[in-house]
Amino acid sequence: MLGPTLQEVGEQLRVSVTVAGSLFTWRASGYLVGAVWCGDVLHRMPNAAAVFLAPLLVASLGVYSLPWCSEYPVACFIFFFQGLPMGMLDTGGNVLMLALWRGSPYQNGFEHAFHFFFSAWARPSRRRSCVRCYCEVSAPSMLGSTWVWPCY
């Protein structure tokens, strides 16, 4: 979570908040490169698990090393190589999901459902309202089926 701690990161790197905000650009650049590169890597590698393991290790090393970083260029390098696996995991997950449901008439529906539920639970305000609606509307019912009503 870079946004809420941007001032502290700027103090740690001894740069202004505006300059520290450029770390978002470095992470986004890595994300773009990782997203474009992952499709090619998945087609060349026979084992998709290895394609996902390496980016997870790189991302975890980037998160682990950031508190000890005190130089801005090193932080840019870390953020770029933290965005790279994020893009690879995001794109690779979608490609793997499409390969998993290949040939199914429900392929588009499943992919849209996964993206909808991810976006519905990504924002805390939506999460609270959906849980509230679920608890108020669906949980007390004894019908055996529960519905989470769209609460926006």
Short mmCIF file of C-alpha atoms in Angstrom, two decimals:
data_model
loop_
_atom_site.label_atom_id
_atom_site.label_comp_id
_atom_site.label_asym_id
_atom_site.label_seq_id
_atom_site.Cartn_x
_atom_site.Cartn_y
_atom_site.Cartn_z
CA MET A 1 0.00 0.00 0.00
CA LEU A 2 2.00 2.87 -1.29
CA GLY A 3 -0.67 5.60 -1.31
CA PRO A 4 -1.28 6.10 2.44
CA THR A 5 2.41 5.82 3.26
CA LEU A 6 3.74 8.03 0.47
CA GLN A 7 4.91 10.74 2.86
CA GLU A 8 6.90 8.26 4.95
CA VAL A 9 8.43 6.72 1.81
CA GLY A 10 9.46 10.22 0.69
CA GLU A 11 11.12 10.85 4.06
CA GLN A 12 12.85 7.46 3.96
CA LEU A 13 14.21 8.12 0.46
CA ARG A 14 14.96 11.79 1.26
CA VAL A 15 12.88 13.09 -1.66
CA SER A 16 9.72 15.18 -1.91
CA VAL A 17 6.27 13.58 -1.98
CA THR A 18 5.92 14.54 -5.64
CA VAL A 19 9.09 12.70 -6.57
CA ALA A 20 8.10 9.73 -4.38
CA GLY A 21 4.80 9.63 -6.28
CA SER A 22 6.73 8.68 -9.40
CA LEU A 23 7.21 5.25 -7.82
CA PHE A 24 3.67 4.52 -9.03
CA THR A 25 4.92 5.09 -12.58
CA TRP A 26 7.82 2.68 -12.09
CA ARG A 27 5.49 -0.01 -10.75
CA ALA A 28 3.02 0.58 -13.61
CA SER A 29 5.83 0.35 -16.16
CA GLY A 30 6.90 -2.98 -14.70
CA TYR A 31 3.29 -4.13 -14.71
CA LEU A 32 2.97 -3.27 -18.40
CA VAL A 33 6.16 -5.11 -19.33
CA GLY A 34 5.16 -8.13 -17.24
CA ALA A 35 1.67 -8.28 -18.71
CA VAL A 36 2.95 -8.18 -22.29
CA TRP A 37 5.78 -10.60 -21.64
CA CYS A 38 3.79 -13.21 -19.70
CA GLY A 39 1.68 -14.39 -22.62
CA ASP A 40 4.80 -15.31 -24.55
CA VAL A 41 6.39 -16.97 -21.52
CA LEU A 42 3.27 -19.08 -20.86
CA HIS A 43 3.27 -20.38 -24.42
CA ARG A 44 6.96 -21.34 -24.26
CA MET A 45 6.99 -22.96 -20.80
CA PRO A 46 5.35 -26.36 -20.40
CA ASN A 47 4.75 -25.87 -16.66
CA ALA A 48 2.52 -22.93 -15.75
CA ALA A 49 3.29 -23.37 -12.04
CA ALA A 50 6.93 -22.43 -12.66
CA VAL A 51 5.79 -19.32 -14.52
CA PHE A 52 3.80 -18.29 -11.43
CA LEU A 53 6.41 -19.29 -8.84
CA ALA A 54 9.21 -17.06 -10.11
CA PRO A 55 7.14 -13.83 -10.15
CA LEU A 56 5.79 -14.56 -6.68
CA LEU A 57 9.31 -14.92 -5.33
CA VAL A 58 10.45 -11.73 -7.07
CA ALA A 59 7.46 -9.76 -5.75
CA SER A 60 8.00 -11.03 -2.21
CA LEU A 61 11.69 -10.09 -2.33
CA GLY A 62 10.72 -6.60 -3.51
CA VAL A 63 8.27 -6.13 -0.67
CA TYR A 64 10.78 -7.50 1.82
CA SER A 65 13.64 -5.24 0.70
CA LEU A 66 11.75 -1.94 0.50
CA PRO A 67 11.90 -1.01 4.23
CA TRP A 68 15.72 -1.10 4.07
CA CYS A 69 15.97 0.93 0.90
CA SER A 70 17.22 4.49 1.39
CA GLU A 71 18.14 5.49 -2.18
CA TYR A 72 15.60 6.68 -4.73
CA PRO A 73 17.12 4.94 -7.82
CA VAL A 74 17.23 1.63 -5.94
CA ALA A 75 13.58 2.13 -4.94
CA CYS A 76 12.68 2.74 -8.60
CA PHE A 77 14.42 -0.52 -9.51
CA ILE A 78 12.58 -2.37 -6.72
CA PHE A 79 9.21 -0.95 -7.74
CA PHE A 80 9.76 -1.80 -11.40
CA PHE A 81 10.64 -5.38 -10.52
CA GLN A 82 7.70 -5.51 -8.15
CA GLY A 83 5.30 -4.42 -10.91
CA LEU A 84 6.77 -6.92 -13.37
CA PRO A 85 5.51 -10.00 -11.49
CA MET A 86 2.21 -8.30 -10.72
CA GLY A 87 1.55 -7.92 -14.45
CA MET A 88 2.71 -11.46 -15.10
CA LEU A 89 0.42 -12.90 -12.42
CA ASP A 90 -2.59 -10.89 -13.56
CA THR A 91 -2.23 -11.73 -17.24
CA GLY A 92 -1.09 -15.28 -16.58
CA GLY A 93 -4.06 -15.91 -14.32
CA ASN A 94 -6.46 -14.80 -17.03
CA VAL A 95 -4.71 -16.91 -19.67
CA LEU A 96 -4.71 -19.92 -17.37
CA MET A 97 -8.40 -19.43 -16.61
CA LEU A 98 -9.20 -19.28 -20.33
CA ALA A 99 -7.18 -22.46 -20.91
CA LEU A 100 -8.95 -24.19 -18.03
CA TRP A 101 -12.42 -23.47 -19.41
CA ARG A 102 -11.44 -23.96 -23.09
CA GLY A 103 -14.26 -25.53 -25.09
CA SER A 104 -16.88 -24.81 -22.45
CA PRO A 105 -19.98 -22.87 -23.51
CA TYR A 106 -19.76 -21.07 -20.14
CA GLN A 107 -16.21 -19.78 -20.63
CA ASN A 108 -17.14 -16.11 -21.06
CA GLY A 109 -19.61 -16.26 -18.20
CA PHE A 110 -17.07 -17.69 -15.77
CA GLU A 111 -14.42 -15.16 -16.68
CA HIS A 112 -16.84 -12.25 -16.33
CA ALA A 113 -18.08 -13.65 -13.00
CA PHE A 114 -14.53 -13.92 -11.62
CA HIS A 115 -13.76 -10.34 -12.66
CA PHE A 116 -17.07 -9.07 -11.25
CA PHE A 117 -16.54 -10.68 -7.86
CA PHE A 118 -12.98 -9.43 -7.73
CA SER A 119 -14.10 -5.87 -8.42
CA ALA A 120 -17.08 -6.12 -6.10
CA TRP A 121 -14.87 -7.09 -3.17
CA ALA A 122 -11.90 -4.85 -4.04
CA ARG A 123 -13.36 -1.65 -2.58
CA PRO A 124 -13.93 -1.69 1.21
CA SER A 125 -17.13 0.37 0.92
CA ARG A 126 -18.67 -2.21 -1.43
CA ARG A 127 -17.46 -5.02 0.78
CA ARG A 128 -19.18 -3.57 3.84
CA SER A 129 -22.43 -2.86 2.00
CA CYS A 130 -22.55 -6.32 0.40
CA VAL A 131 -21.86 -8.03 3.72
CA ARG A 132 -24.51 -5.86 5.37
CA CYS A 133 -27.07 -6.73 2.68
CA TYR A 134 -26.11 -10.39 2.89
CA CYS A 135 -26.58 -10.43 6.65
CA GLU A 136 -29.84 -8.49 6.59
CA VAL A 137 -31.51 -10.10 3.57
CA SER A 138 -30.10 -13.56 2.99
CA ALA A 139 -28.71 -14.94 6.20
CA PRO A 140 -31.99 -15.03 8.17
CA SER A 141 -33.81 -16.87 5.38
CA MET A 142 -34.18 -20.59 5.82
CA LEU A 143 -34.66 -21.36 2.12
CA GLY A 144 -31.34 -23.10 1.72
CA SER A 145 -30.09 -20.71 -0.94
CA THR A 146 -28.47 -17.39 -0.27
CA TRP A 147 -28.25 -14.37 -2.50
CA VAL A 148 -25.95 -11.42 -2.22
CA TRP A 149 -27.99 -8.56 -3.57
CA PRO A 150 -26.14 -5.87 -5.49
CA CYS A 151 -25.70 -3.08 -2.97
CA TYR A 152 -24.13 -0.02 -4.49
#
